[in-house]
Amino acid sequence: NMFSGLYIVINNLYEINDDVELKPLSFCKFLKGRILKFNLFYTEIINENDNIQIIPNSLIQNNILINLSKK
């Protein structure tokens, strides 16, 4: 998770308040929401139902991430 967190920070994949979608390549569910906070180990996303989900950064790096806030 720490190496994935470094990858996210170095490549500037997202920032706080960005809207993102995470599409699964494996067992995890489709996820859509807004970034609340992130660090080297995990990312917190709030979805449309105001549920906060904590996702290990390794899952973000190993799946398809779409940043809806970046053009």
PDB file of N, CA and C in Angstrom:
ATOM      1  N   ASN A   1       0.811  -1.196   0.000  1.00  0.00           N
ATOM      2  CA  ASN A   1       0.000   0.000   0.000  1.00  0.00           C
ATOM      3  C   ASN A   1       0.855   1.263   0.000  1.00  0.00           C
ATOM      4  N   MET A   2       1.990   1.217   0.692  1.00  0.00           N
ATOM      5  CA  MET A   2       2.832   2.403   0.753  1.00  0.00           C
ATOM      6  C   MET A   2       3.421   2.727  -0.624  1.00  0.00           C
ATOM      7  N   PHE A   3       3.875   1.720  -1.361  1.00  0.00           N
ATOM      8  CA  PHE A   3       4.421   1.966  -2.694  1.00  0.00           C
ATOM      9  C   PHE A   3       3.334   2.457  -3.649  1.00  0.00           C
ATOM     10  N   SER A   4       2.130   1.938  -3.487  1.00  0.00           N
ATOM     11  CA  SER A   4       1.004   2.417  -4.295  1.00  0.00           C
ATOM     12  C   SER A   4       0.677   3.861  -3.946  1.00  0.00           C
ATOM     13  N   GLY A   5       0.764   4.215  -2.675  1.00  0.00           N
ATOM     14  CA  GLY A   5       0.537   5.586  -2.249  1.00  0.00           C
ATOM     15  C   GLY A   5       1.565   6.532  -2.854  1.00  0.00           C
ATOM     16  N   LEU A   6       2.819   6.101  -2.896  1.00  0.00           N
ATOM     17  CA  LEU A   6       3.861   6.909  -3.535  1.00  0.00           C
ATOM     18  C   LEU A   6       3.572   7.084  -5.021  1.00  0.00           C
ATOM     19  N   TYR A   7       3.120   6.025  -5.665  1.00  0.00           N
ATOM     20  CA  TYR A   7       2.769   6.082  -7.089  1.00  0.00           C
ATOM     21  C   TYR A   7       1.649   7.107  -7.319  1.00  0.00           C
ATOM     22  N   ILE A   8       0.643   7.091  -6.462  1.00  0.00           N
ATOM     23  CA  ILE A   8      -0.491   8.023  -6.585  1.00  0.00           C
ATOM     24  C   ILE A   8      -0.023   9.461  -6.416  1.00  0.00           C
ATOM     25  N   VAL A   9       0.817   9.710  -5.428  1.00  0.00           N
ATOM     26  CA  VAL A   9       1.293  11.069  -5.159  1.00  0.00           C
ATOM     27  C   VAL A   9       2.220  11.551  -6.274  1.00  0.00           C
ATOM     28  N   ILE A  10       3.175  10.732  -6.682  1.00  0.00           N
ATOM     29  CA  ILE A  10       4.143  11.143  -7.704  1.00  0.00           C
ATOM     30  C   ILE A  10       3.459  11.436  -9.030  1.00  0.00           C
ATOM     31  N   ASN A  11       2.464  10.630  -9.388  1.00  0.00           N
ATOM     32  CA  ASN A  11       1.784  10.803 -10.669  1.00  0.00           C
ATOM     33  C   ASN A  11       0.566  11.722 -10.589  1.00  0.00           C
ATOM     34  N   ASN A  12       0.307  12.275  -9.400  1.00  0.00           N
ATOM     35  CA  ASN A  12      -0.788  13.230  -9.206  1.00  0.00           C
ATOM     36  C   ASN A  12      -2.102  12.700  -9.793  1.00  0.00           C
ATOM     37  N   LEU A  13      -2.473  11.481  -9.402  1.00  0.00           N
ATOM     38  CA  LEU A  13      -3.676  10.847  -9.945  1.00  0.00           C
ATOM     39  C   LEU A  13      -4.952  11.548  -9.530  1.00  0.00           C
ATOM     40  N   TYR A  14      -4.985  12.080  -8.317  1.00  0.00           N
ATOM     41  CA  TYR A  14      -6.159  12.800  -7.844  1.00  0.00           C
ATOM     42  C   TYR A  14      -5.796  13.709  -6.692  1.00  0.00           C
ATOM     43  N   GLU A  15      -6.729  14.617  -6.381  1.00  0.00           N
ATOM     44  CA  GLU A  15      -6.578  15.548  -5.269  1.00  0.00           C
ATOM     45  C   GLU A  15      -7.853  15.484  -4.431  1.00  0.00           C
ATOM     46  N   ILE A  16      -7.824  16.104  -3.277  1.00  0.00           N
ATOM     47  CA  ILE A  16      -9.006  16.177  -2.415  1.00  0.00           C
ATOM     48  C   ILE A  16     -10.129  16.861  -3.197  1.00  0.00           C
ATOM     49  N   ASN A  17     -11.330  16.366  -3.064  1.00  0.00           N
ATOM     50  CA  ASN A  17     -12.555  16.850  -3.712  1.00  0.00           C
ATOM     51  C   ASN A  17     -12.681  16.465  -5.184  1.00  0.00           C
ATOM     52  N   ASP A  18     -11.761  15.679  -5.727  1.00  0.00           N
ATOM     53  CA  ASP A  18     -11.927  15.173  -7.090  1.00  0.00           C
ATOM     54  C   ASP A  18     -12.994  14.088  -7.101  1.00  0.00           C
ATOM     55  N   ASP A  19     -13.793  14.055  -8.158  1.00  0.00           N
ATOM     56  CA  ASP A  19     -14.762  12.984  -8.367  1.00  0.00           C
ATOM     57  C   ASP A  19     -14.085  11.879  -9.150  1.00  0.00           C
ATOM     58  N   VAL A  20     -14.193  10.645  -8.643  1.00  0.00           N
ATOM     59  CA  VAL A  20     -13.514   9.515  -9.266  1.00  0.00           C
ATOM     60  C   VAL A  20     -14.441   8.322  -9.412  1.00  0.00           C
ATOM     61  N   GLU A  21     -14.072   7.433 -10.323  1.00  0.00           N
ATOM     62  CA  GLU A  21     -14.699   6.119 -10.468  1.00  0.00           C
ATOM     63  C   GLU A  21     -13.592   5.091 -10.409  1.00  0.00           C
ATOM     64  N   LEU A  22     -13.856   4.016  -9.728  1.00  0.00           N
ATOM     65  CA  LEU A  22     -12.922   2.899  -9.661  1.00  0.00           C
ATOM     66  C   LEU A  22     -13.624   1.696 -10.252  1.00  0.00           C
ATOM     67  N   LYS A  23     -13.114   1.224 -11.394  1.00  0.00           N
ATOM     68  CA  LYS A  23     -13.721   0.079 -12.068  1.00  0.00           C
ATOM     69  C   LYS A  23     -12.880  -1.153 -11.777  1.00  0.00           C
ATOM     70  N   PRO A  24     -13.522  -2.225 -11.347  1.00  0.00           N
ATOM     71  CA  PRO A  24     -12.782  -3.400 -10.897  1.00  0.00           C
ATOM     72  C   PRO A  24     -12.186  -4.216 -12.037  1.00  0.00           C
ATOM     73  N   LEU A  25     -10.997  -4.727 -11.788  1.00  0.00           N
ATOM     74  CA  LEU A  25     -10.390  -5.729 -12.646  1.00  0.00           C
ATOM     75  C   LEU A  25     -10.498  -7.100 -11.988  1.00  0.00           C
ATOM     76  N   SER A  26     -10.846  -7.109 -10.712  1.00  0.00           N
ATOM     77  CA  SER A  26     -10.902  -8.367  -9.979  1.00  0.00           C
ATOM     78  C   SER A  26     -12.154  -8.432  -9.122  1.00  0.00           C
ATOM     79  N   PHE A  27     -12.007  -8.680  -7.847  1.00  0.00           N
ATOM     80  CA  PHE A  27     -13.139  -8.957  -6.963  1.00  0.00           C
ATOM     81  C   PHE A  27     -13.803  -7.720  -6.376  1.00  0.00           C
ATOM     82  N   CYS A  28     -13.164  -6.543  -6.437  1.00  0.00           N
ATOM     83  CA  CYS A  28     -13.761  -5.387  -5.765  1.00  0.00           C
ATOM     84  C   CYS A  28     -14.921  -4.819  -6.580  1.00  0.00           C
ATOM     85  N   LYS A  29     -15.823  -4.120  -5.913  1.00  0.00           N
ATOM     86  CA  LYS A  29     -17.019  -3.568  -6.545  1.00  0.00           C
ATOM     87  C   LYS A  29     -16.717  -2.247  -7.233  1.00  0.00           C
ATOM     88  N   PHE A  30     -17.580  -1.894  -8.187  1.00  0.00           N
ATOM     89  CA  PHE A  30     -17.518  -0.585  -8.827  1.00  0.00           C
ATOM     90  C   PHE A  30     -17.726   0.479  -7.763  1.00  0.00           C
ATOM     91  N   LEU A  31     -16.957   1.543  -7.829  1.00  0.00           N
ATOM     92  CA  LEU A  31     -17.019   2.574  -6.810  1.00  0.00           C
ATOM     93  C   LEU A  31     -17.002   3.941  -7.485  1.00  0.00           C
ATOM     94  N   LYS A  32     -17.849   4.823  -7.014  1.00  0.00           N
ATOM     95  CA  LYS A  32     -17.889   6.186  -7.540  1.00  0.00           C
ATOM     96  C   LYS A  32     -18.090   7.129  -6.367  1.00  0.00           C
ATOM     97  N   GLY A  33     -17.306   8.216  -6.329  1.00  0.00           N
ATOM     98  CA  GLY A  33     -17.455   9.158  -5.236  1.00  0.00           C
ATOM     99  C   GLY A  33     -16.455  10.289  -5.318  1.00  0.00           C
ATOM    100  N   ARG A  34     -16.341  11.014  -4.205  1.00  0.00           N
ATOM    101  CA  ARG A  34     -15.462  12.174  -4.109  1.00  0.00           C
ATOM    102  C   ARG A  34     -14.371  11.871  -3.098  1.00  0.00           C
ATOM    103  N   ILE A  35     -13.131  12.257  -3.428  1.00  0.00           N
ATOM    104  CA  ILE A  35     -12.000  12.031  -2.542  1.00  0.00           C
ATOM    105  C   ILE A  35     -12.111  12.942  -1.319  1.00  0.00           C
ATOM    106  N   LEU A  36     -12.109  12.334  -0.134  1.00  0.00           N
ATOM    107  CA  LEU A  36     -12.117  13.105   1.111  1.00  0.00           C
ATOM    108  C   LEU A  36     -10.704  13.371   1.601  1.00  0.00           C
ATOM    109  N   LYS A  37      -9.906  12.317   1.638  1.00  0.00           N
ATOM    110  CA  LYS A  37      -8.509  12.458   2.033  1.00  0.00           C
ATOM    111  C   LYS A  37      -7.753  11.216   1.585  1.00  0.00           C
ATOM    112  N   PHE A  38      -6.431  11.356   1.508  1.00  0.00           N
ATOM    113  CA  PHE A  38      -5.602  10.197   1.185  1.00  0.00           C
ATOM    114  C   PHE A  38      -4.229  10.378   1.799  1.00  0.00           C
ATOM    115  N   ASN A  39      -3.587   9.250   2.022  1.00  0.00           N
ATOM    116  CA  ASN A  39      -2.216   9.239   2.520  1.00  0.00           C
ATOM    117  C   ASN A  39      -1.473   8.110   1.819  1.00  0.00           C
ATOM    118  N   LEU A  40      -0.330   7.725   2.298  1.00  0.00           N
ATOM    119  CA  LEU A  40       0.450   6.693   1.614  1.00  0.00           C
ATOM    120  C   LEU A  40      -0.183   5.311   1.688  1.00  0.00           C
ATOM    121  N   PHE A  41      -1.117   5.093   2.600  1.00  0.00           N
ATOM    122  CA  PHE A  41      -1.645   3.749   2.811  1.00  0.00           C
ATOM    123  C   PHE A  41      -3.067   3.535   2.312  1.00  0.00           C
ATOM    124  N   TYR A  42      -3.904   4.553   2.387  1.00  0.00           N
ATOM    125  CA  TYR A  42      -5.308   4.385   1.984  1.00  0.00           C
ATOM    126  C   TYR A  42      -5.892   5.696   1.493  1.00  0.00           C
ATOM    127  N   THR A  43      -7.050   5.578   0.841  1.00  0.00           N
ATOM    128  CA  THR A  43      -7.787   6.732   0.341  1.00  0.00           C
ATOM    129  C   THR A  43      -9.211   6.651   0.868  1.00  0.00           C
ATOM    130  N   GLU A  44      -9.756   7.768   1.319  1.00  0.00           N
ATOM    131  CA  GLU A  44     -11.149   7.825   1.772  1.00  0.00           C
ATOM    132  C   GLU A  44     -11.994   8.481   0.694  1.00  0.00           C
ATOM    133  N   ILE A  45     -13.071   7.800   0.319  1.00  0.00           N
ATOM    134  CA  ILE A  45     -13.993   8.287  -0.702  1.00  0.00           C
ATOM    135  C   ILE A  45     -15.390   8.329  -0.108  1.00  0.00           C
ATOM    136  N   ILE A  46     -16.129   9.403  -0.375  1.00  0.00           N
ATOM    137  CA  ILE A  46     -17.523   9.489   0.053  1.00  0.00           C
ATOM    138  C   ILE A  46     -18.389   9.307  -1.191  1.00  0.00           C
ATOM    139  N   ASN A  47     -19.365   8.404  -1.102  1.00  0.00           N
ATOM    140  CA  ASN A  47     -20.208   8.132  -2.273  1.00  0.00           C
ATOM    141  C   ASN A  47     -21.486   8.954  -2.236  1.00  0.00           C
ATOM    142  N   GLU A  48     -22.362   8.736  -3.215  1.00  0.00           N
ATOM    143  CA  GLU A  48     -23.589   9.528  -3.332  1.00  0.00           C
ATOM    144  C   GLU A  48     -24.554   9.315  -2.168  1.00  0.00           C
ATOM    145  N   ASN A  49     -24.383   8.248  -1.401  1.00  0.00           N
ATOM    146  CA  ASN A  49     -25.219   7.986  -0.227  1.00  0.00           C
ATOM    147  C   ASN A  49     -24.587   8.517   1.057  1.00  0.00           C
ATOM    148  N   ASP A  50     -23.533   9.314   0.923  1.00  0.00           N
ATOM    149  CA  ASP A  50     -22.776   9.864   2.049  1.00  0.00           C
ATOM    150  C   ASP A  50     -22.112   8.791   2.906  1.00  0.00           C
ATOM    151  N   ASN A  51     -21.823   7.643   2.309  1.00  0.00           N
ATOM    152  CA  ASN A  51     -21.063   6.598   2.990  1.00  0.00           C
ATOM    153  C   ASN A  51     -19.589   6.803   2.693  1.00  0.00           C
ATOM    154  N   ILE A  52     -18.780   6.752   3.735  1.00  0.00           N
ATOM    155  CA  ILE A  52     -17.340   6.895   3.567  1.00  0.00           C
ATOM    156  C   ILE A  52     -16.735   5.506   3.415  1.00  0.00           C
ATOM    157  N   GLN A  53     -15.953   5.355   2.348  1.00  0.00           N
ATOM    158  CA  GLN A  53     -15.301   4.081   2.081  1.00  0.00           C
ATOM    159  C   GLN A  53     -13.796   4.288   2.137  1.00  0.00           C
ATOM    160  N   ILE A  54     -13.126   3.392   2.828  1.00  0.00           N
ATOM    161  CA  ILE A  54     -11.669   3.450   2.960  1.00  0.00           C
ATOM    162  C   ILE A  54     -11.097   2.351   2.070  1.00  0.00           C
ATOM    163  N   ILE A  55     -10.307   2.781   1.085  1.00  0.00           N
ATOM    164  CA  ILE A  55      -9.776   1.852   0.095  1.00  0.00           C
ATOM    165  C   ILE A  55      -8.257   1.814   0.200  1.00  0.00           C
ATOM    166  N   PRO A  56      -7.677   0.628   0.346  1.00  0.00           N
ATOM    167  CA  PRO A  56      -6.215   0.535   0.328  1.00  0.00           C
ATOM    168  C   PRO A  56      -5.690   1.007  -1.030  1.00  0.00           C
ATOM    169  N   ASN A  57      -4.593   1.741  -1.020  1.00  0.00           N
ATOM    170  CA  ASN A  57      -4.060   2.278  -2.257  1.00  0.00           C
ATOM    171  C   ASN A  57      -3.654   1.207  -3.254  1.00  0.00           C
ATOM    172  N   SER A  58      -3.329   0.021  -2.786  1.00  0.00           N
ATOM    173  CA  SER A  58      -2.971  -1.059  -3.716  1.00  0.00           C
ATOM    174  C   SER A  58      -4.165  -1.429  -4.594  1.00  0.00           C
ATOM    175  N   LEU A  59      -5.387  -1.367  -4.063  1.00  0.00           N
ATOM    176  CA  LEU A  59      -6.569  -1.638  -4.881  1.00  0.00           C
ATOM    177  C   LEU A  59      -6.773  -0.561  -5.932  1.00  0.00           C
ATOM    178  N   ILE A  60      -6.459   0.674  -5.583  1.00  0.00           N
ATOM    179  CA  ILE A  60      -6.613   1.767  -6.542  1.00  0.00           C
ATOM    180  C   ILE A  60      -5.611   1.613  -7.674  1.00  0.00           C
ATOM    181  N   GLN A  61      -4.385   1.264  -7.333  1.00  0.00           N
ATOM    182  CA  GLN A  61      -3.356   1.122  -8.364  1.00  0.00           C
ATOM    183  C   GLN A  61      -3.608  -0.095  -9.247  1.00  0.00           C
ATOM    184  N   ASN A  62      -4.212  -1.139  -8.709  1.00  0.00           N
ATOM    185  CA  ASN A  62      -4.401  -2.386  -9.456  1.00  0.00           C
ATOM    186  C   ASN A  62      -5.733  -2.473 -10.186  1.00  0.00           C
ATOM    187  N   ASN A  63      -6.501  -1.401 -10.224  1.00  0.00           N
ATOM    188  CA  ASN A  63      -7.765  -1.359 -10.923  1.00  0.00           C
ATOM    189  C   ASN A  63      -7.799  -0.134 -11.827  1.00  0.00           C
ATOM    190  N   ILE A  64      -8.883   0.078 -12.525  1.00  0.00           N
ATOM    191  CA  ILE A  64      -9.006   1.208 -13.436  1.00  0.00           C
ATOM    192  C   ILE A  64      -9.571   2.396 -12.686  1.00  0.00           C
ATOM    193  N   LEU A  65      -8.801   3.469 -12.601  1.00  0.00           N
ATOM    194  CA  LEU A  65      -9.230   4.685 -11.930  1.00  0.00           C
ATOM    195  C   LEU A  65      -9.538   5.744 -12.986  1.00  0.00           C
ATOM    196  N   ILE A  66     -10.726   6.314 -12.911  1.00  0.00           N
ATOM    197  CA  ILE A  66     -11.116   7.400 -13.797  1.00  0.00           C
ATOM    198  C   ILE A  66     -11.332   8.627 -12.933  1.00  0.00           C
ATOM    199  N   ASN A  67     -10.559   9.666 -13.183  1.00  0.00           N
ATOM    200  CA  ASN A  67     -10.716  10.918 -12.449  1.00  0.00           C
ATOM    201  C   ASN A  67     -11.644  11.803 -13.276  1.00  0.00           C
ATOM    202  N   LEU A  68     -12.872  11.960 -12.826  1.00  0.00           N
ATOM    203  CA  LEU A  68     -13.884  12.733 -13.549  1.00  0.00           C
ATOM    204  C   LEU A  68     -13.646  14.236 -13.431  1.00  0.00           C
ATOM    205  N   SER A  69     -12.783  14.655 -12.518  1.00  0.00           N
ATOM    206  CA  SER A  69     -12.518  16.068 -12.304  1.00  0.00           C
ATOM    207  C   SER A  69     -11.401  16.611 -13.190  1.00  0.00           C
ATOM    208  N   LYS A  70     -10.600  15.712 -13.738  1.00  0.00           N
ATOM    209  CA  LYS A  70      -9.483  16.152 -14.594  1.00  0.00           C
ATOM    210  C   LYS A  70      -9.894  16.062 -16.039  1.00  0.00           C
ATOM    211  N   LYS A  71      -9.536  17.064 -16.787  1.00  0.00           N
ATOM    212  CA  LYS A  71      -9.843  17.087 -18.228  1.00  0.00           C
ATOM    213  C   LYS A  71      -8.644  16.678 -19.021  1.00  0.00           C
TER     214      LYS A  71
END
